[in-house]
Structures are given as C-alpha cells and as structure tokens.
C-alpha cells in the first residue's frame, strides 16, 4: 500500500514539536499523498503557515471563519481519507475527547467520519496526568487511533515519555491504519545488509561487483511502511540511491561496511539483537591477499583468491528470529536455492536470475523465486520493478507468518 492520491489532513496544534510536523508533511507528500495542513491558533506561535503551504503545495487553514472557502471544516472533513493530529497537545486531546468544537482543528475532528490518528507530544507529567490518560482512553473508545509517544530527552529538559516519534514510525503507523491491517513486521527490529562488498587488492585497487543496493533499499522502504524498525548495513552502492534514501528516511540507522570480513564481523556482532535478518548484500565469494604496497609488474600479475567466510551459514539461528537470504544464480535457480536454504539453515531464500536480459544485479527490475523451509512450495514473482518485487516478497513472508 502507498499513499498515492490519498487526501491526508494534517492538524498541527501548539506544542514544541509543531516544527517537526513540517517534516512529516513533506514526507507524506513525497509518498504521493495530497496533504492539507490545518493549524490551531497556538500552533502559529511555533511555526508559520507558509512553511506548510510551501511543502504541501496546498492552502493552509488556520481560521474557521475564512470566507474564501465554503464552510472549510466540512469541506475538509468530507475530503479526508485520514486526519492526523501531529503533534497533538494535551489541550486538543482534551477538547476532542469531550466534543468541544471551538476552533478549526477541534471542529474538524468532530465533523469528520474519516479515520483519525492522534500523535500526543508533551511533557511526561502532562502525558501521564490521569486526566490526559482518561481523555486518551475516551478517544480510543470513540475509534481514534492513538500513537504511543517515544521516551527520551524532551525539549523542556525532562527525560521520559512524551517525545514526538520519528517520522518513519508515524508513517508506518499511518499506513497500517489506512490499510486496516496490522503487519507482522510492526515493531520488529530488522537488519538488512545491502550493496556489494569491496575486497581490497592493494591501496589503490579492489574487486567488487555490480550490486546497486536497489533491492535492499526497496525492501527497507517496505519494512518501514509496515512499521518495522530497520537498520541497514550498507556496502558498495549507488551514492544517488543512498542520498535519496537518507533524505526520505533521515532517522533510519545506517552503518557502512566495506569488505566481506567487515560485514561478517558486524552481522555476527548483531546475532542476538534483531528479530529479522534480511541478507540482501552481494557478498564476495572470493578475496585476494591484501598487499600493503601498490603492486607493480609490467608483465601483469596473478591474483590468488581465497574463499570468504559464509556469513549466513555462520550466523547463529535463534528460535524466535527470522532469517531471510538472497541468492544470485545464473542457472538451476530453484535447485541451487534449495541447497542454500538447507545448508545455511534459513527460513526463506529469494533467488534472483543474474544472467541475460533479466539480470537483476545493478538493474531496476528482477525476477525471483522464493523458497521457504516450512513447505515445499515454490513461489515465483515474474519480471517486474524492484519496488513491486519487494512488496510481493514481504507480502509472501507475511502470509507465511503463521508458521513462524
Ligand atoms: C514553549 C511552549 C511549549 C509548549 N509545548 C507543548 C507541548 O509540547 N505539548 C503540549 O501539550 N502543550 C505544550 N504547550 C502548551 C500549549 O501551547 C497550550 O496548552 C495551548 O493552549 C495549546 O493550544 P492548542 O491545543 O489549541 O494548540 C507549550 C507551551 C509553550 C509556551
């Protein structure tokens, strides 16, 4: 599911996190949504409507009695696929819980049948105050969806619950509410390796492969959209893809790796830390002996390559974690993938064709075959762009969640 052509009303109330709502508006717009910002009078103390107008491209509503629009709270209420109040102050939560409609945001909330999300953000004492908690309970009983705030250092200097969540997290929550499905991946800690490794020959030369990281980034986006908490271990990839991913998901943890040995150490170092291991990186099978000085020989050189460590096979398999591997094959796709699934003791293996016209490596499209250890079924996803492939891979794994 994506946000293409969805009408999202973003209500901004007067909390210190109001400025972060501009980042959220811009993010939702980039995901294809039409975003309409509505601000309380007090929100105007923290951020100007011009910011929202610029990032959303739409008029910002701040005044219920604005005569340039025909009954603005009703037209917005009818237009909305979803209303999200972010940040939601203790005040707007109290007003919404008790049906008070004395400004544009509270009136809109009362007059719309659209799904409504509240993202509380405030000082811990305000949030934990039994009155606020009762108001939140009341909203839940009246079909509002409430997002739990983060715990951390708050703008007011206090440490505790009440922090505005990361935009990626809000997005994951929002997609779940819109799609009506709670994903198996929600709240799961997911480690994804992607890109190719670099095996150094000497200080100036190396061996790598054509991996671009496209499949890994598409999987990461899809996991995030389903509420997963993603960490990326990134090898040699397209810089353009990396910068566009970072600008979209600035809070996603990214760790750079270079060689297969480096990746091995990092993955094994994380063997107890994640719920899902999704190993997409194109790890070199062979590496040269590194020479500290630049190799010079006019008559050419012979490179002796030795086998690298098998990361997936070495990774400890915990009972309650899920292990997903990728295989790049030029022939006997299913047969080779079956062997790898067994030898490396994985839950799922996704085999890509890396030959001829459908060569997946470094390209935008792929054709894959998925095998799992729970039944003998083979699942093929025909040649398509990697976004589509990633969505279908994750749908497939999600459907098999009952075995996990
Ligand atoms: C500097 C400052 C920061 C504030 N931050 C918050 C906040 O993060 N959350 C909150 O609930 N109220 C916060 N308040 C209090 C609200 O602005 C106040 O309750 C106001 O009436 C909310 O109005 P609104 O809900 O109509 O936007 C803050 C006030 C000030 C002066």
PDB file of N, CA and C in Angstrom, residues 12 32 36 58 66 97 127 131 133 150 181 184 191 202 223 255 267 275 296 301 309 329 342 356 380 404:
ATOM      1  N   UNK A  12      -2.122  20.507  13.093  1.00  0.00           N
ATOM      2  CA  UNK A  12      -0.947  20.844  13.903  1.00  0.00           C
ATOM      3  C   UNK A  12      -1.416  21.691  15.080  1.00  0.00           C
ATOM      4  N   UNK A  32       3.385  10.542  -2.064  1.00  0.00           N
ATOM      5  CA  UNK A  32       2.299  10.612  -3.052  1.00  0.00           C
ATOM      6  C   UNK A  32       0.997  11.172  -2.514  1.00  0.00           C
ATOM      7  N   UNK A  36      -3.070  18.415   3.393  1.00  0.00           N
ATOM      8  CA  UNK A  36      -3.679  19.711   3.710  1.00  0.00           C
ATOM      9  C   UNK A  36      -3.425  19.989   5.185  1.00  0.00           C
ATOM     10  N   UNK A  58      -0.411  23.184  -0.883  1.00  0.00           N
ATOM     11  CA  UNK A  58      -1.843  23.447  -0.672  1.00  0.00           C
ATOM     12  C   UNK A  58      -2.057  24.578   0.331  1.00  0.00           C
ATOM     13  N   UNK A  66     -12.797  31.722   7.714  1.00  0.00           N
ATOM     14  CA  UNK A  66     -12.165  32.199   6.494  1.00  0.00           C
ATOM     15  C   UNK A  66     -13.201  32.151   5.361  1.00  0.00           C
ATOM     16  N   UNK A  97     -11.724  14.739  23.088  1.00  0.00           N
ATOM     17  CA  UNK A  97     -12.341  13.692  23.911  1.00  0.00           C
ATOM     18  C   UNK A  97     -13.714  14.124  24.404  1.00  0.00           C
ATOM     19  N   UNK A 127       1.557  14.187  29.998  1.00  0.00           N
ATOM     20  CA  UNK A 127       1.085  12.975  29.315  1.00  0.00           C
ATOM     21  C   UNK A 127       0.564  11.950  30.313  1.00  0.00           C
ATOM     22  N   UNK A 131      -5.737  12.755  34.019  1.00  0.00           N
ATOM     23  CA  UNK A 131      -6.791  13.396  33.197  1.00  0.00           C
ATOM     24  C   UNK A 131      -6.475  13.200  31.711  1.00  0.00           C
ATOM     25  N   UNK A 133      -4.627  10.834  30.479  1.00  0.00           N
ATOM     26  CA  UNK A 133      -4.776   9.403  30.196  1.00  0.00           C
ATOM     27  C   UNK A 133      -6.252   9.017  30.031  1.00  0.00           C
ATOM     28  N   UNK A 150       7.262   8.583  22.045  1.00  0.00           N
ATOM     29  CA  UNK A 150       8.565   7.983  22.351  1.00  0.00           C
ATOM     30  C   UNK A 150       9.015   8.401  23.742  1.00  0.00           C
ATOM     31  N   UNK A 181      -4.737  -3.047   8.258  1.00  0.00           N
ATOM     32  CA  UNK A 181      -4.064  -4.299   8.624  1.00  0.00           C
ATOM     33  C   UNK A 181      -2.934  -4.025   9.591  1.00  0.00           C
ATOM     34  N   UNK A 184       2.676  -8.065  10.512  1.00  0.00           N
ATOM     35  CA  UNK A 184       3.542  -8.935  11.316  1.00  0.00           C
ATOM     36  C   UNK A 184       4.852  -8.218  11.649  1.00  0.00           C
ATOM     37  N   UNK A 191      17.306  -6.184  10.518  1.00  0.00           N
ATOM     38  CA  UNK A 191      18.643  -5.861   9.995  1.00  0.00           C
ATOM     39  C   UNK A 191      18.688  -6.237   8.513  1.00  0.00           C
ATOM     40  N   UNK A 202      45.229  -3.883  -3.128  1.00  0.00           N
ATOM     41  CA  UNK A 202      46.352  -3.084  -2.604  1.00  0.00           C
ATOM     42  C   UNK A 202      45.785  -1.696  -2.307  1.00  0.00           C
ATOM     43  N   UNK A 223       9.534  -2.533   4.576  1.00  0.00           N
ATOM     44  CA  UNK A 223       9.504  -2.902   6.002  1.00  0.00           C
ATOM     45  C   UNK A 223       9.118  -1.682   6.851  1.00  0.00           C
ATOM     46  N   UNK A 255      24.749   1.816   8.788  1.00  0.00           N
ATOM     47  CA  UNK A 255      26.145   1.529   9.154  1.00  0.00           C
ATOM     48  C   UNK A 255      26.873   1.112   7.874  1.00  0.00           C
ATOM     49  N   UNK A 267      27.667  -8.366  11.212  1.00  0.00           N
ATOM     50  CA  UNK A 267      26.449  -9.195  11.286  1.00  0.00           C
ATOM     51  C   UNK A 267      26.535 -10.127  12.498  1.00  0.00           C
ATOM     52  N   UNK A 275      15.127  -9.127  15.297  1.00  0.00           N
ATOM     53  CA  UNK A 275      14.061 -10.120  15.137  1.00  0.00           C
ATOM     54  C   UNK A 275      14.106 -10.728  13.745  1.00  0.00           C
ATOM     55  N   UNK A 296      53.332  -3.604  -8.521  1.00  0.00           N
ATOM     56  CA  UNK A 296      53.886  -3.096  -9.786  1.00  0.00           C
ATOM     57  C   UNK A 296      54.540  -4.244 -10.516  1.00  0.00           C
ATOM     58  N   UNK A 301      50.057  -9.409 -13.408  1.00  0.00           N
ATOM     59  CA  UNK A 301      50.157 -10.082 -12.105  1.00  0.00           C
ATOM     60  C   UNK A 301      49.166 -11.239 -12.059  1.00  0.00           C
ATOM     61  N   UNK A 309      34.399 -15.841   4.210  1.00  0.00           N
ATOM     62  CA  UNK A 309      33.596 -16.564   5.217  1.00  0.00           C
ATOM     63  C   UNK A 309      32.122 -16.547   4.797  1.00  0.00           C
ATOM     64  N   UNK A 329      21.813 -16.305  -8.982  1.00  0.00           N
ATOM     65  CA  UNK A 329      22.122 -17.522  -9.745  1.00  0.00           C
ATOM     66  C   UNK A 329      22.020 -17.269 -11.246  1.00  0.00           C
ATOM     67  N   UNK A 342      18.861 -24.930   2.773  1.00  0.00           N
ATOM     68  CA  UNK A 342      19.166 -26.014   3.727  1.00  0.00           C
ATOM     69  C   UNK A 342      20.517 -25.802   4.389  1.00  0.00           C
ATOM     70  N   UNK A 356      21.666 -12.683 -18.613  1.00  0.00           N
ATOM     71  CA  UNK A 356      20.868 -12.339 -19.789  1.00  0.00           C
ATOM     72  C   UNK A 356      20.027 -11.096 -19.584  1.00  0.00           C
ATOM     73  N   UNK A 380       6.977 -17.880  -7.431  1.00  0.00           N
ATOM     74  CA  UNK A 380       7.729 -17.095  -8.422  1.00  0.00           C
ATOM     75  C   UNK A 380       7.095 -15.711  -8.573  1.00  0.00           C
ATOM     76  N   UNK A 404       5.725 -19.081  11.652  1.00  0.00           N
ATOM     77  CA  UNK A 404       6.945 -18.569  12.275  1.00  0.00           C
ATOM     78  C   UNK A 404       6.819 -18.487  13.791  1.00  0.00           C
TER      79      UNK A 404
END
